[in-house]
Amino acid sequence: MLIGKQTPLNDTLLEALKIFMPNARLVSPRSFLAPDFMTGHSSAVVFVNLTDLTNEESDILTKLRTQFPGVKIVGMHTFMVPQMKDQILNRGFDAYLSFFDFSDDIEEVLESFGVYS
């Protein structure tokens, strides 16, 4: 699952994710945070486009951690600076991917979670 708004960037990310996770789907932050969202959730990994979020990031993390324990959460942004990447990991994400390195790093991240080899 990719949590993000309907944008050309997210459409491209989703297509790339489907190479590794054929059942990947795009879910808007608003839909994900709706009280009735849980139907059909079976992702081992959830990708969150942090550029799409304003105040929803902490609510999304809280919901993922409480309602979907065991899911791995990957934060995605444009950051390339290690300090900025570390800040995202320190907020509770299991991994970080920059959009600029996505194609190069996605396979390694999924392998580290044991969901792709």
mmCIF file of C-alpha atoms in Angstrom:
data_model
loop_
_atom_site.group_PDB
_atom_site.id
_atom_site.type_symbol
_atom_site.label_atom_id
_atom_site.label_comp_id
_atom_site.label_asym_id
_atom_site.label_seq_id
_atom_site.Cartn_x
_atom_site.Cartn_y
_atom_site.Cartn_z
ATOM 1 C CA MET A 1 0.000 0.000 0.000
ATOM 2 C CA LEU A 2 1.113 3.525 -0.787
ATOM 3 C CA ILE A 3 -0.446 6.292 1.283
ATOM 4 C CA GLY A 4 -0.487 9.508 -0.700
ATOM 5 C CA LYS A 5 -2.632 11.821 -2.751
ATOM 6 C CA GLN A 6 -3.644 11.110 -6.339
ATOM 7 C CA THR A 7 -0.733 12.696 -8.215
ATOM 8 C CA PRO A 8 1.372 11.779 -11.238
ATOM 9 C CA LEU A 9 4.323 11.093 -8.903
ATOM 10 C CA ASN A 10 2.298 8.653 -6.814
ATOM 11 C CA ASP A 11 0.947 6.985 -9.943
ATOM 12 C CA THR A 12 4.539 6.399 -11.061
ATOM 13 C CA LEU A 13 5.593 5.167 -7.607
ATOM 14 C CA LEU A 14 2.638 2.802 -7.501
ATOM 15 C CA GLU A 15 3.536 1.289 -10.864
ATOM 16 C CA ALA A 16 7.106 0.754 -9.648
ATOM 17 C CA LEU A 17 5.854 -0.821 -6.411
ATOM 18 C CA LYS A 18 3.635 -3.211 -8.349
ATOM 19 C CA ILE A 19 6.742 -4.754 -9.882
ATOM 20 C CA PHE A 20 7.691 -5.986 -6.418
ATOM 21 C CA MET A 21 4.275 -6.111 -4.768
ATOM 22 C CA PRO A 22 1.606 -6.797 -7.428
ATOM 23 C CA ASN A 23 -1.297 -6.066 -5.071
ATOM 24 C CA ALA A 24 -0.017 -2.598 -4.121
ATOM 25 C CA ARG A 25 -2.630 0.136 -4.180
ATOM 26 C CA LEU A 26 -2.782 3.874 -3.602
ATOM 27 C CA VAL A 27 -4.780 5.057 -0.601
ATOM 28 C CA SER A 28 -5.320 8.728 0.157
ATOM 29 C CA PRO A 29 -4.360 9.979 3.624
ATOM 30 C CA ARG A 30 -7.979 10.950 4.205
ATOM 31 C CA SER A 31 -9.284 7.493 3.268
ATOM 32 C CA PHE A 32 -6.661 5.758 5.370
ATOM 33 C CA LEU A 33 -7.529 7.831 8.435
ATOM 34 C CA ALA A 34 -11.272 7.205 8.057
ATOM 35 C CA PRO A 35 -12.607 5.139 10.968
ATOM 36 C CA ASP A 36 -13.837 2.350 8.687
ATOM 37 C CA PHE A 37 -10.549 1.825 6.850
ATOM 38 C CA MET A 38 -9.276 -1.682 7.487
ATOM 39 C CA THR A 39 -11.047 -3.639 4.808
ATOM 40 C CA GLY A 40 -8.730 -5.769 2.760
ATOM 41 C CA HIS A 41 -5.515 -4.572 4.369
ATOM 42 C CA SER A 42 -2.916 -7.263 3.994
ATOM 43 C CA SER A 43 0.251 -5.339 3.205
ATOM 44 C CA ALA A 44 3.440 -6.348 4.965
ATOM 45 C CA VAL A 45 4.928 -2.995 3.960
ATOM 46 C CA VAL A 46 3.273 0.411 3.772
ATOM 47 C CA PHE A 47 4.881 3.286 1.898
ATOM 48 C CA VAL A 48 4.011 6.818 2.966
ATOM 49 C CA ASN A 49 4.656 9.775 0.672
ATOM 50 C CA LEU A 50 5.631 12.387 3.226
ATOM 51 C CA THR A 51 5.500 15.229 0.709
ATOM 52 C CA ASP A 52 1.730 14.715 0.531
ATOM 53 C CA LEU A 53 1.163 15.114 4.250
ATOM 54 C CA THR A 54 0.695 18.189 6.354
ATOM 55 C CA ASN A 55 -0.712 17.357 9.768
ATOM 56 C CA GLU A 56 -1.616 13.721 9.054
ATOM 57 C CA GLU A 57 1.811 12.122 9.482
ATOM 58 C CA SER A 58 1.574 11.439 13.211
ATOM 59 C CA ASP A 59 -2.030 10.199 12.911
ATOM 60 C CA ILE A 60 -1.053 7.836 10.087
ATOM 61 C CA LEU A 61 1.914 6.482 12.061
ATOM 62 C CA THR A 62 -0.235 6.009 15.152
ATOM 63 C CA LYS A 63 -2.924 4.148 13.228
ATOM 64 C CA LEU A 64 -0.386 1.940 11.471
ATOM 65 C CA ARG A 65 1.372 1.062 14.728
ATOM 66 C CA THR A 66 -1.804 0.386 16.718
ATOM 67 C CA GLN A 67 -4.149 -1.193 14.165
ATOM 68 C CA PHE A 68 -1.603 -2.910 11.936
ATOM 69 C CA PRO A 69 1.141 -4.172 14.266
ATOM 70 C CA GLY A 70 4.009 -5.811 12.477
ATOM 71 C CA VAL A 71 3.629 -3.805 9.286
ATOM 72 C CA LYS A 72 6.850 -2.174 8.095
ATOM 73 C CA ILE A 73 6.530 1.536 7.314
ATOM 74 C CA VAL A 74 8.676 3.251 4.696
ATOM 75 C CA GLY A 75 8.741 7.046 4.637
ATOM 76 C CA MET A 76 9.442 8.613 1.259
ATOM 77 C CA HIS A 77 10.548 12.152 0.476
ATOM 78 C CA THR A 78 13.088 14.054 -1.591
ATOM 79 C CA PHE A 79 15.666 14.309 1.183
ATOM 80 C CA MET A 80 19.186 13.187 0.356
ATOM 81 C CA VAL A 81 20.923 14.562 3.463
ATOM 82 C CA PRO A 82 21.622 11.846 6.076
ATOM 83 C CA GLN A 83 20.510 14.063 8.985
ATOM 84 C CA MET A 84 17.094 14.630 7.393
ATOM 85 C CA LYS A 85 16.733 10.906 6.671
ATOM 86 C CA ASP A 86 17.601 10.135 10.292
ATOM 87 C CA GLN A 87 14.900 12.529 11.507
ATOM 88 C CA ILE A 88 12.296 10.533 9.597
ATOM 89 C CA LEU A 89 13.557 7.233 10.985
ATOM 90 C CA ASN A 90 13.558 8.694 14.498
ATOM 91 C CA ARG A 91 9.869 9.590 14.122
ATOM 92 C CA GLY A 92 9.013 5.883 13.853
ATOM 93 C CA PHE A 93 9.465 4.842 10.247
ATOM 94 C CA ASP A 94 11.241 1.534 9.645
ATOM 95 C CA ALA A 95 13.009 2.727 6.500
ATOM 96 C CA TYR A 96 13.430 5.762 4.306
ATOM 97 C CA LEU A 97 13.566 6.097 0.539
ATOM 98 C CA SER A 98 14.318 9.224 -1.422
ATOM 99 C CA PHE A 99 12.332 9.567 -4.636
ATOM 100 C CA PHE A 100 15.672 10.164 -6.363
ATOM 101 C CA ASP A 101 17.039 6.782 -5.207
ATOM 102 C CA PHE A 102 13.769 4.854 -5.279
ATOM 103 C CA SER A 103 14.572 2.608 -8.235
ATOM 104 C CA ASP A 104 18.024 1.819 -6.879
ATOM 105 C CA ASP A 105 17.021 1.199 -3.253
ATOM 106 C CA ILE A 106 13.504 -0.304 -3.261
ATOM 107 C CA GLU A 107 14.658 -3.886 -3.747
ATOM 108 C CA GLU A 108 17.193 -3.635 -0.925
ATOM 109 C CA VAL A 109 14.596 -2.212 1.468
ATOM 110 C CA LEU A 110 12.073 -4.947 0.666
ATOM 111 C CA GLU A 111 14.739 -7.636 1.038
ATOM 112 C CA SER A 112 15.717 -6.218 4.440
ATOM 113 C CA PHE A 113 12.092 -6.724 5.532
ATOM 114 C CA GLY A 114 12.050 -10.269 4.154
ATOM 115 C CA VAL A 115 9.209 -9.615 1.727
ATOM 116 C CA TYR A 116 11.129 -9.828 -1.553
ATOM 117 C CA SER A 117 14.117 -11.799 -2.748
#
